[in-house]
CSV table of C-alpha atoms in Angstrom, one decimal:
chain,number,residue,atom,x,y,z
Q,8,LYS,CA,0.1,-0.1,0.2
Q,9,GLN,CA,1.4,3.3,-0.7
Q,10,GLU,CA,2.3,5.5,2.1
Q,11,VAL,CA,2.6,9.3,1.3
Q,12,THR,CA,4.4,11.3,4.3
Q,13,GLN,CA,4.7,15.4,4.0
Q,14,ILE,CA,7.3,17.3,6.3
Q,15,PRO,CA,6.7,19.5,8.1
Q,16,ALA,CA,3.5,19.4,9.2
Q,17,ALA,CA,3.3,23.0,9.7
Q,18,LEU,CA,5.4,25.8,8.7
Q,19,SER,CA,5.3,29.8,9.5
Q,20,VAL,CA,7.4,32.0,7.6
Q,21,PRO,CA,7.9,35.9,7.2
Q,22,GLU,CA,6.8,37.4,4.0
Q,23,GLY,CA,9.4,37.2,1.4
Q,24,GLU,CA,11.0,33.9,2.2
Q,25,ASN,CA,11.2,30.9,0.2
Q,26,LEU,CA,9.2,27.9,1.1
Q,27,VAL,CA,10.4,24.5,0.9
Q,28,LEU,CA,7.5,21.5,1.3
Q,29,ASN,CA,8.8,18.1,1.2
Q,30,CYS,CA,6.6,14.8,0.2
Q,31,SER,CA,8.0,11.3,0.3
Q,32,PHE,CA,6.2,8.2,-0.9
Q,33,THR,CA,7.0,4.3,-0.3
Q,34,ASP,CA,6.2,2.8,-3.7
Q,35,SER,CA,8.0,4.4,-6.8
Q,36,ALA,CA,5.8,2.7,-9.3
Q,37,ILE,CA,3.7,6.0,-9.7
Q,38,TYR,CA,2.2,7.4,-12.8
Q,39,ASN,CA,2.4,11.2,-11.6
Q,40,LEU,CA,2.5,13.1,-8.5
Q,41,GLN,CA,0.3,16.3,-8.2
Q,42,TRP,CA,0.5,19.0,-5.6
Q,43,PHE,CA,-2.8,20.9,-4.5
Q,44,ARG,CA,-3.3,23.7,-2.3
Q,45,GLN,CA,-6.5,23.9,-0.3
Q,46,ASP,CA,-7.7,26.9,1.7
Q,47,PRO,CA,-9.9,26.7,4.8
Q,48,GLY,CA,-13.3,25.0,4.1
Q,49,LYS,CA,-12.5,25.0,0.6
Q,50,GLY,CA,-11.9,22.3,-2.0
Q,51,LEU,CA,-8.6,21.5,-3.7
Q,52,THR,CA,-6.8,23.6,-6.2
Q,53,SER,CA,-4.4,21.8,-8.3
Q,54,LEU,CA,-1.1,23.4,-8.6
Q,55,LEU,CA,1.4,21.3,-10.4
Q,56,LEU,CA,1.5,17.9,-12.0
Q,57,ILE,CA,4.6,16.1,-12.8
Q,58,GLN,CA,4.6,12.9,-14.7
Q,59,SER,CA,6.8,10.0,-13.7
Q,60,SER,CA,9.1,10.5,-16.8
Q,61,GLN,CA,9.5,14.3,-15.6
Q,62,ARG,CA,12.1,15.5,-13.2
Q,63,GLU,CA,10.3,19.0,-12.5
Q,64,GLN,CA,7.6,21.6,-13.1
Q,65,THR,CA,7.3,25.2,-12.9
Q,66,SER,CA,4.4,27.6,-12.5
Q,67,GLY,CA,5.3,31.2,-11.9
Q,68,ARG,CA,6.9,31.3,-8.3
Q,69,LEU,CA,6.2,27.6,-7.8
Q,70,ASN,CA,8.6,24.7,-8.8
Q,71,ALA,CA,8.0,21.1,-8.1
Q,72,SER,CA,10.9,18.5,-8.4
Q,73,LEU,CA,10.4,14.8,-8.4
Q,74,ASP,CA,12.9,11.8,-7.8
Q,75,LYS,CA,11.0,9.0,-8.6
Q,76,SER,CA,13.6,6.0,-7.6
Q,77,SER,CA,14.1,8.0,-4.2
Q,78,GLY,CA,10.3,8.2,-3.6
Q,79,ARG,CA,10.5,12.1,-3.0
Q,80,SER,CA,9.2,15.3,-4.3
Q,81,THR,CA,9.8,18.9,-3.4
Q,82,LEU,CA,7.4,22.0,-3.8
Q,83,TYR,CA,9.4,25.6,-4.0
Q,84,ILE,CA,7.5,28.5,-3.5
Q,85,ALA,CA,9.6,31.6,-4.2
Q,86,ALA,CA,9.3,35.1,-2.4
Q,87,SER,CA,6.3,33.9,-0.2
Q,88,GLN,CA,3.3,36.1,0.1
Q,89,PRO,CA,0.8,36.3,2.9
Q,90,GLY,CA,-1.8,34.9,0.2
Q,91,ASP,CA,0.2,31.9,-0.3
Q,92,SER,CA,-1.2,30.7,3.4
Q,93,ALA,CA,-2.9,27.4,2.9
Q,94,THR,CA,-2.6,24.0,3.2
Q,95,TYR,CA,-0.3,21.9,0.6
Q,96,LEU,CA,-1.3,18.3,-0.1
Q,97,CYS,CA,0.9,16.1,-2.0
Q,98,ALA,CA,-0.7,13.3,-4.1
Q,99,VAL,CA,0.6,10.4,-5.8
Q,100,ARG,CA,-1.1,8.3,-8.6
Q,101,GLY,CA,-0.4,4.7,-8.8
Q,102,ASN,CA,-1.5,2.2,-11.6
Q,103,ASP,CA,-4.6,1.4,-9.9
Q,104,TYR,CA,-5.6,5.1,-10.6
Q,105,LYS,CA,-6.3,6.1,-7.2
Q,106,LEU,CA,-4.7,9.0,-5.6
Q,107,SER,CA,-2.8,8.5,-2.2
Q,108,PHE,CA,-2.6,11.7,-0.4
Q,109,GLY,CA,-0.4,13.1,2.3
Q,110,ALA,CA,-1.7,14.8,5.2
Q,111,GLY,CA,-0.2,18.1,4.4
Q,112,THR,CA,1.8,21.0,5.4
Q,113,THR,CA,-0.1,23.9,6.8
Q,114,VAL,CA,1.6,27.1,5.6
Q,115,THR,CA,1.3,30.5,7.6
Q,116,VAL,CA,3.3,33.3,5.9
Q,117,ARG,CA,3.4,36.3,8.0
Q,118,ALA,CA,3.1,39.9,7.0
S,2,GLY,CA,-19.1,23.3,-17.0
S,3,ALA,CA,-15.7,24.9,-16.4
S,4,GLY,CA,-15.2,23.0,-13.1
S,5,VAL,CA,-16.5,20.4,-10.9
S,6,SER,CA,-19.7,21.3,-9.4
S,7,GLN,CA,-21.0,20.0,-6.1
S,8,SER,CA,-24.0,20.6,-4.2
S,9,PRO,CA,-25.0,21.3,-1.7
S,10,SER,CA,-22.0,23.0,-0.3
S,11,ASN,CA,-23.2,22.5,3.1
S,12,LYS,CA,-25.6,20.0,4.9
S,13,VAL,CA,-26.7,19.6,8.2
S,14,THR,CA,-28.7,16.4,8.8
S,15,GLU,CA,-30.1,14.7,12.0
S,16,LYS,CA,-28.7,11.1,12.8
S,17,GLY,CA,-30.5,8.4,11.1
S,18,LYS,CA,-31.6,10.5,8.3
S,19,ASP,CA,-30.5,9.8,4.6
S,20,VAL,CA,-28.6,12.2,2.5
S,21,GLU,CA,-27.7,12.8,-1.1
S,22,LEU,CA,-24.8,14.4,-2.2
S,23,ARG,CA,-24.3,15.6,-6.0
S,24,CYS,CA,-21.5,16.0,-8.3
S,25,ASP,CA,-21.5,17.6,-11.7
S,26,PRO,CA,-18.0,16.6,-13.4
S,27,ILE,CA,-16.3,18.5,-16.0
S,28,SER,CA,-17.9,17.8,-19.6
S,29,GLY,CA,-15.7,15.1,-21.3
S,30,HIS,CA,-14.2,13.9,-18.1
S,31,THR,CA,-14.9,10.0,-18.4
S,32,ALA,CA,-13.5,9.3,-14.7
S,33,LEU,CA,-15.2,10.4,-11.8
S,34,TYR,CA,-14.1,10.0,-8.1
S,35,TRP,CA,-15.3,10.5,-4.5
S,36,TYR,CA,-13.1,11.3,-1.4
S,37,ARG,CA,-13.9,11.9,2.1
S,38,GLN,CA,-12.1,14.3,4.3
S,39,SER,CA,-12.7,14.1,8.1
S,40,LEU,CA,-11.6,16.5,10.6
S,41,GLY,CA,-8.0,16.6,11.0
S,42,GLN,CA,-7.6,13.4,8.8
S,43,GLY,CA,-6.4,13.0,5.2
S,44,LEU,CA,-8.3,12.3,2.1
S,45,GLU,CA,-9.8,8.9,1.9
S,46,PHE,CA,-10.7,7.2,-1.4
S,47,LEU,CA,-14.6,6.2,-1.7
S,48,ILE,CA,-15.7,5.1,-5.2
S,49,TYR,CA,-14.4,5.4,-8.6
S,50,PHE,CA,-16.4,5.5,-11.9
S,51,GLN,CA,-14.9,5.0,-15.2
S,52,GLY,CA,-17.1,5.2,-18.5
S,53,ASN,CA,-19.5,2.3,-18.6
S,54,SER,CA,-17.3,0.1,-16.4
S,55,ALA,CA,-18.5,-1.3,-13.1
S,56,PRO,CA,-17.4,1.2,-10.5
S,57,ASP,CA,-14.7,0.6,-8.2
S,58,LYS,CA,-16.4,0.8,-4.7
S,59,SER,CA,-13.5,-0.8,-2.7
S,60,GLY,CA,-13.3,2.4,-0.6
S,61,LEU,CA,-17.1,2.6,0.7
S,62,PRO,CA,-16.8,2.5,4.5
S,63,SER,CA,-20.1,0.4,5.1
S,64,ASP,CA,-23.1,-0.8,3.2
S,65,ARG,CA,-25.0,2.5,4.2
S,66,PHE,CA,-22.9,4.4,1.2
S,67,SER,CA,-23.8,4.1,-2.2
S,68,ALA,CA,-23.0,5.9,-5.4
S,69,GLU,CA,-24.2,6.1,-9.0
S,70,ARG,CA,-23.4,8.1,-12.0
S,71,THR,CA,-26.1,8.6,-14.7
S,72,GLY,CA,-25.6,8.9,-18.2
S,73,GLY,CA,-21.8,8.9,-17.7
S,74,SER,CA,-22.1,12.3,-16.2
S,75,VAL,CA,-23.7,13.2,-12.9
S,76,SER,CA,-23.1,11.4,-9.8
S,77,THR,CA,-25.1,11.1,-6.6
S,78,LEU,CA,-23.4,9.9,-3.3
S,79,THR,CA,-25.9,8.6,-0.9
S,80,ILE,CA,-25.7,8.0,2.9
S,81,GLN,CA,-28.7,6.0,4.6
S,82,ARG,CA,-29.4,6.3,8.1
S,83,THR,CA,-26.5,8.9,8.9
S,84,GLN,CA,-24.3,8.6,11.9
S,85,GLN,CA,-22.2,11.4,13.6
S,86,GLU,CA,-18.7,9.7,11.9
S,87,ASP,CA,-20.2,10.4,8.8
S,88,SER,CA,-19.5,14.2,9.3
S,89,ALA,CA,-16.8,15.1,6.7
S,90,VAL,CA,-16.3,17.1,3.8
S,91,TYR,CA,-17.1,14.9,0.6
S,92,LEU,CA,-14.8,15.8,-2.4
S,93,CYS,CA,-15.9,15.1,-6.1
S,94,ALA,CA,-13.2,14.8,-8.6
S,95,SER,CA,-13.0,14.2,-12.4
S,96,SER,CA,-10.2,13.2,-14.9
S,97,LEU,CA,-9.8,12.6,-18.6
S,98,GLY,CA,-9.0,9.5,-19.7
S,99,GLY,CA,-9.3,5.8,-18.6
S,100,PRO,CA,-8.1,3.7,-15.7
S,101,VAL,CA,-4.4,4.4,-16.3
S,102,THR,CA,-4.0,8.0,-17.3
S,103,HIS,CA,-1.2,10.8,-17.3
S,104,TYR,CA,-3.9,13.0,-16.7
S,105,GLY,CA,-4.4,15.1,-13.3
S,106,TYR,CA,-7.5,15.2,-11.1
S,107,THR,CA,-9.8,18.1,-11.0
S,108,PHE,CA,-11.5,18.7,-7.6
S,109,GLY,CA,-15.0,20.2,-6.8
S,110,SER,CA,-15.1,22.3,-3.6
S,111,GLY,CA,-16.8,19.7,-1.7
S,112,THR,CA,-19.6,19.3,0.4
S,113,ARG,CA,-19.5,19.8,4.2
S,114,LEU,CA,-21.8,17.2,5.9
S,115,THR,CA,-22.7,17.5,9.4
S,116,VAL,CA,-24.7,14.9,11.3
S,117,VAL,CA,-26.3,16.2,14.5
């Protein structure tokens, strides 16, 4: 069974600092990995999707890397802003088409 | 539609009553999923529909839970004789492609169910 772990569970930084969120998974036989953002009381918003053959994806201030062989992904958010405060979820898609989610990292960016 | 639509956004029900939660996926998405997020917990897979194939119901927590998808589009998740432990946010997602796909998921905003 795929196990997904996110470290740290919570992170508080001053505005302008770069954020580094870590995700690890136990089974490297994945099809893709997706990072989501969840605001309190809301659904999930997709941030980045990395296919198993890719090493990284970038969108604006966001960059996600994937090292499938070691079972790791890292989400970098450059020059953080208070609007980046949210819970960030990592999810891996295995060959059984289900997404396995981590418990999330709750980020607070202080103005 | 432009996104995955779920209704109602909030539902408060009395213990023992039945509830129906609705999901309208993105037009053209053949795959539809239901997940549950309980307070302080991660997302839990419930059920998966792909086209006209038999759904994967392996995540449904009990026989009080059922789901259907009519015409390959709208899906309804039904919970019978609700219990307090059913209180959670129920999230629906849709995706292009078949069971094995390189496409990502698009989630709706969820239905927050509270059983009192």
